Each structure stands twice: as structure tokens, then as C-alpha cells.
CSV table of C-alpha atoms in Angstrom, one decimal:
chain,number,residue,atom,x,y,z
A,1206,ALA,CA,-18.4,-54.7,8.2
A,1207,VAL,CA,-16.6,-53.0,11.1
A,1208,LYS,CA,-13.3,-53.7,9.6
A,1209,PHE,CA,-14.4,-52.2,6.3
A,1210,LEU,CA,-15.6,-49.0,8.0
A,1211,VAL,CA,-12.4,-48.7,9.9
A,1212,THR,CA,-10.4,-49.2,6.7
A,1213,GLY,CA,-12.5,-46.6,4.9
A,1214,ALA,CA,-12.1,-44.1,7.7
A,1215,MET,CA,-8.3,-44.5,7.7
A,1216,ALA,CA,-8.2,-44.0,3.9
A,1217,LEU,CA,-10.1,-40.8,4.2
A,1218,LEU,CA,-7.8,-39.5,7.0
A,1219,ILE,CA,-4.8,-40.3,5.0
A,1220,GLY,CA,-6.3,-38.6,2.0
A,1221,PHE,CA,-7.1,-35.4,4.0
A,1222,GLY,CA,-3.6,-35.5,5.4
A,1223,CYS,CA,-2.0,-35.7,2.0
A,1224,GLY,CA,-4.2,-32.9,0.7
A,1225,ALA,CA,-3.4,-30.7,3.7
A,1226,ALA,CA,0.4,-31.4,3.3
A,1227,LEU,CA,0.2,-30.4,-0.4
A,1228,TYR,CA,-1.7,-27.2,0.4
A,1229,LEU,CA,0.8,-26.2,3.1
A,1230,SER,CA,3.6,-26.9,0.7
A,1231,TYR,CA,2.0,-24.6,-1.9
A,1232,ILE,CA,1.5,-21.8,0.7
A,1233,ASN,CA,5.1,-22.0,1.9
A,1234,ARG,CA,6.3,-22.0,-1.7
A,1235,GLU,CA,4.2,-18.9,-2.5
A,1236,ALA,CA,5.4,-17.1,0.6
A,1237,ARG,CA,9.0,-17.8,-0.3
A,1238,ARG,CA,8.4,-16.5,-3.8
A,1239,ARG,CA,6.9,-13.3,-2.5
A,1240,ARG,CA,9.6,-12.7,0.0
A,1241,ALA,CA,12.2,-13.2,-2.7
A,1242,LEU,CA,11.0,-10.1,-4.5
A,1243,THR,CA,12.9,-7.1,-3.0
A,1244,GLU,CA,11.3,-3.7,-2.8
A,1245,GLU,CA,13.7,-2.4,-5.4
A,1246,GLU,CA,12.6,-5.1,-7.8
A,1247,LEU,CA,9.0,-4.4,-7.1
A,1248,LEU,CA,9.4,-0.7,-7.8
A,1249,GLY,CA,11.2,-1.6,-11.0
A,1250,GLN,CA,8.2,-3.7,-12.0
A,1251,VAL,CA,5.8,-0.8,-11.2
A,1252,GLU,CA,7.9,1.6,-13.2
A,1253,LYS,CA,7.9,-0.7,-16.3
A,1254,LEU,CA,4.1,-1.2,-15.9
A,1255,LEU,CA,3.5,2.5,-15.8
A,1256,LYS,CA,5.6,3.0,-18.9
A,1257,ARG,CA,3.7,0.2,-20.7
A,1258,VAL,CA,0.3,1.7,-20.0
A,1259,GLY,CA,1.5,5.3,-20.8
A,1260,ALA,CA,0.9,6.7,-17.3
A,1261,LYS,CA,1.9,10.4,-16.9
A,1262,THR,CA,4.5,11.6,-14.5
A,1263,GLY,CA,4.4,15.0,-12.7
A,1264,GLU,CA,4.7,17.0,-9.5
A,1265,LEU,CA,2.9,14.3,-7.5
A,1266,VAL,CA,1.9,10.8,-8.6
A,1267,VAL,CA,0.0,8.2,-6.6
A,1268,THR,CA,0.0,4.7,-8.2
A,1269,LEU,CA,-1.9,1.6,-7.2
A,1270,THR,CA,-1.1,-1.9,-8.5
A,1271,TRP,CA,-2.4,-5.3,-7.5
A,1272,ASP,CA,-1.9,-9.0,-8.2
A,1273,THR,CA,-5.3,-10.2,-9.3
A,1274,LYS,CA,-7.9,-9.6,-12.0
A,1275,ASP,CA,-10.3,-8.0,-9.6
A,1276,ASP,CA,-11.5,-4.4,-10.3
A,1277,LEU,CA,-10.2,-2.0,-7.7
A,1278,ASP,CA,-10.7,1.7,-7.5
A,1279,LEU,CA,-8.1,4.1,-6.2
A,1280,HIS,CA,-9.4,6.9,-3.9
A,1281,LEU,CA,-7.3,9.9,-2.8
A,1282,ALA,CA,-8.8,12.2,-0.2
A,1283,LEU,CA,-7.2,15.7,-0.5
A,1284,PRO,CA,-6.2,17.9,2.5
A,1285,ASN,CA,-8.5,20.5,4.1
A,1286,ASP,CA,-11.7,18.6,2.8
A,1287,LEU,CA,-11.0,19.8,-0.7
A,1288,GLY,CA,-12.6,16.6,-2.1
A,1289,GLU,CA,-11.6,13.1,-3.3
A,1290,ILE,CA,-10.2,11.9,-6.6
A,1291,SER,CA,-11.6,8.6,-7.8
A,1292,ALA,CA,-13.4,7.0,-10.7
A,1293,GLU,CA,-16.6,8.7,-9.6
A,1294,ARG,CA,-14.8,12.1,-9.6
A,1295,PRO,CA,-11.7,11.9,-11.7
A,1296,ALA,CA,-10.5,15.5,-11.5
A,1297,VAL,CA,-10.2,17.7,-8.4
A,1298,ALA,CA,-8.0,20.7,-7.5
A,1299,GLY,CA,-5.7,20.1,-10.5
A,1300,GLY,CA,-5.2,16.4,-9.8
A,1301,ARG,CA,-6.5,13.9,-12.3
A,1302,LEU,CA,-7.1,10.1,-12.5
A,1303,ASP,CA,-4.8,9.3,-15.3
A,1304,ILE,CA,-5.1,5.5,-15.5
A,1305,ASP,CA,-7.9,3.3,-14.3
A,1306,ALA,CA,-7.3,-0.2,-15.8
A,1307,GLY,CA,-9.2,-2.2,-13.2
A,1308,ARG,CA,-12.2,-2.8,-15.4
A,1309,ARG,CA,-10.0,-3.8,-18.3
A,1310,ALA,CA,-8.1,-6.2,-16.0
A,1311,VAL,CA,-11.4,-8.0,-15.3
A,1312,ALA,CA,-12.3,-8.2,-19.0
A,1313,THR,CA,-9.0,-9.5,-20.3
A,1314,SER,CA,-6.1,-11.4,-18.8
A,1315,SER,CA,-3.6,-9.3,-20.7
A,1316,ALA,CA,-4.7,-5.9,-19.1
A,1317,ALA,CA,-2.5,-4.4,-16.4
A,1318,ALA,CA,-4.0,-4.0,-12.9
A,1319,VAL,CA,-3.0,-0.4,-12.2
A,1320,ALA,CA,-4.6,2.9,-11.4
A,1321,SER,CA,-2.7,6.3,-11.2
A,1322,ILE,CA,-3.5,9.8,-10.1
A,1323,PHE,CA,-1.2,12.7,-10.9
A,1324,TRP,CA,-0.6,16.5,-10.9
A,1325,PRO,CA,1.4,18.1,-13.7
A,1326,ARG,CA,5.0,18.9,-13.0
A,1327,HIS,CA,5.8,22.2,-11.3
A,1328,ASP,CA,7.4,24.8,-13.6
A,1329,PRO,CA,9.3,27.4,-11.6
A,1330,ASP,CA,9.4,29.8,-14.6
A,1331,GLU,CA,5.6,29.8,-15.0
A,1332,ALA,CA,3.4,32.2,-13.1
A,1333,PRO,CA,2.0,30.5,-10.0
A,1334,ALA,CA,-1.5,31.6,-10.8
A,1335,ARG,CA,-1.4,29.6,-14.0
A,1336,GLN,CA,-0.3,26.4,-12.3
A,1337,ARG,CA,-2.5,23.9,-10.4
A,1338,LEU,CA,-0.1,22.6,-7.8
A,1339,PRO,CA,-1.2,19.8,-5.4
A,1340,PRO,CA,-2.8,21.2,-2.3
A,1341,VAL,CA,-0.3,21.3,0.6
A,1342,GLY,CA,-1.2,19.0,3.5
A,1343,ARG,CA,-1.9,15.4,4.4
A,1344,TYR,CA,-3.6,13.1,1.9
A,1345,ARG,CA,-5.5,9.8,2.7
A,1346,ILE,CA,-5.2,6.9,0.3
A,1347,GLY,CA,-8.0,4.4,0.0
A,1348,VAL,CA,-8.9,1.4,-2.1
A,1349,LYS,CA,-12.4,0.2,-2.9
A,1350,VAL,CA,-13.3,-3.2,-4.4
A,1351,TYR,CA,-15.7,-2.5,-7.4
A,1352,HIS,CA,-15.9,-6.1,-8.6
A,1353,ARG,CA,-14.3,-9.4,-7.4
A,1354,ALA,CA,-13.4,-12.0,-10.0
A,1355,GLN,CA,-12.0,-14.4,-7.4
A,1356,GLN,CA,-14.2,-14.3,-4.2
A,1357,HIS,CA,-11.9,-16.3,-1.9
A,1358,ARG,CA,-8.5,-14.9,-2.7
A,1359,ASP,CA,-6.5,-12.1,-0.9
A,1360,ILE,CA,-5.7,-9.1,-3.1
A,1361,ASN,CA,-2.1,-7.9,-2.5
A,1362,VAL,CA,-1.9,-4.2,-3.3
A,1363,THR,CA,1.0,-1.8,-3.5
A,1364,VAL,CA,0.7,2.0,-3.5
A,1365,VAL,CA,3.7,4.1,-4.6
A,1366,VAL,CA,3.7,7.9,-3.9
A,1367,THR,CA,6.3,9.9,-5.8
A,1368,SER,CA,7.1,13.6,-6.1
A,1369,ALA,CA,9.1,15.4,-8.7
A,1370,GLY,CA,11.9,15.9,-6.2
A,1371,GLY,CA,12.5,12.2,-6.0
A,1372,GLU,CA,10.8,11.6,-2.6
A,1373,MET,CA,9.0,8.3,-2.5
A,1374,GLU,CA,6.7,6.4,-0.1
A,1375,VAL,CA,5.6,2.8,-0.6
A,1376,PHE,CA,2.6,1.0,1.1
A,1377,HIS,CA,2.0,-2.7,1.0
A,1378,ARG,CA,-1.5,-3.9,2.0
A,1379,CYS,CA,-3.8,-6.8,1.6
A,1380,VAL,CA,-7.6,-6.8,0.9
A,1381,VAL,CA,-9.0,-9.9,2.5
A,1382,PRO,CA,-12.0,-11.8,1.1
A,1383,GLY,CA,-15.3,-10.1,1.8
A,1384,ALA,CA,-13.7,-6.7,2.3
A,1385,VAL,CA,-15.0,-3.9,0.1
A,1386,HIS,CA,-12.8,-1.0,1.3
A,1387,LEU,CA,-9.2,-0.7,2.5
A,1388,SER,CA,-7.6,2.3,4.2
A,1389,VAL,CA,-4.0,2.2,2.8
A,1390,GLY,CA,-2.4,5.1,4.7
A,1391,THR,CA,-1.6,8.8,4.6
A,1392,PHE,CA,1.2,11.0,3.3
A,1393,GLU,CA,2.1,14.6,3.5
A,1394,TYR,CA,2.9,16.9,0.6
A,1395,LYS,CA,4.7,20.1,1.6
A,1396,GLY,CA,4.9,21.9,-1.7
A,1397,PRO,CA,7.5,22.1,-4.5
A,1398,GLN,CA,9.8,24.3,-2.4
A,1399,HIS,CA,10.5,21.3,-0.2
A,1400,HIS,CA,12.0,19.2,-3.0
A,1401,PRO,CA,15.7,18.3,-2.5
A,1402,GLU,CA,18.0,20.6,-4.3
A,1403,PRO,CA,19.7,18.9,-7.3
A,1404,GLN,CA,23.4,18.4,-6.8
A,1405,ARG,CA,25.6,20.5,-9.1
A,1406,ARG,CA,28.6,19.0,-10.7
A,1407,PRO,CA,31.9,20.6,-9.8
């Protein structure tokens, strides 16, 4: 009987060891796959995704993408306590929540996991009083988890901030299981006059 118990215990240990080895192999393979994706390739994927869902471009655009079928909400706090743009309040100070595909991503596997906020492009020939330019100052980006489809999986998020002048900031963050809010980071918008001047051809 003792020999039987020892043999059984050894079999269980071997089984656990094999399972752990397979799991570690999977983790290492996934890590290599994610590291192989350069930021240029990632930005290319984001650009294709935005075109596919018909997202608008403009003076200032803040885009959130993620790699699961969970429902995430993009939150953008404006400078000088002017308010916050989100699914609850989709239009503030000229900015608008253009795309909010998180709920569709939960409902169907073919939907894109993307949210985007934009301000219309600045027109220097139009009277300033008729334009709603982004408020000048520092913005705060946040992400809230509205619904989780996979409770025990990390959510890898990417936020891309672009301006009409070609300036770009990229944030990579991770929402761990159990978290309902993520502070992504901040950026500063200095106004359309700070865009780089286009180079003229000789």
C-alpha cells in the first residue's frame, strides 16, 4: 500500500511538472511574439483599424485599442477642470467621442476593440470664433473597465495621441485582473500655432 501511495504521489508530481513546463513555454512564446511587434508595426495596425471603423481625424485625436473582447471606456480629462469626455458625456468643449466599439467587441468576435476622441481639424482661414479648438493645457487619459469577458486575463492597452501637425505620443499599459480603472498618463496640447511648419519644396 505504501509503495502504491509513493508511486501515485510521484506520478502527480511528474504531471504537475509537465503542466508547469508547458505553461512556462506558452508564456515565453507569447512574450517573444509581443516583443517581435515593433512600435512602427503597432502604429500601422492602429491606423488600419481606425480606417476600417471609419474613425475621424482632426486637430487632436486620442485613440485607445486593446487586445481582448472586454468592454473598456476611454476617459479624457480636459485642462483647467473643463470636464471629461467619455461614454457618459461624449461631447465637451468641442471634442467628441467618435468611436466606442467596446460594447460591440463584447457582443461579437469580429468587432474591433477601439475607442477614439477627436477635435475637428483647425482651419487657419476660418474665423477663430467659429472654431472649437482643443483647450490648451495638460490632458489626463484614463481607462475604465465597463465589463470583463475574461476575468483572469491581463488587458494590454495602447493609447495613441496625434495632432494635425504630426506630433505623436504612444502609451502602452496593462489592466490587471480585478482592476476597474487605469490611469494611462498625461499629455500637453499647446495649440495649433505650435505645429511644426511644413517643409517647402525648393
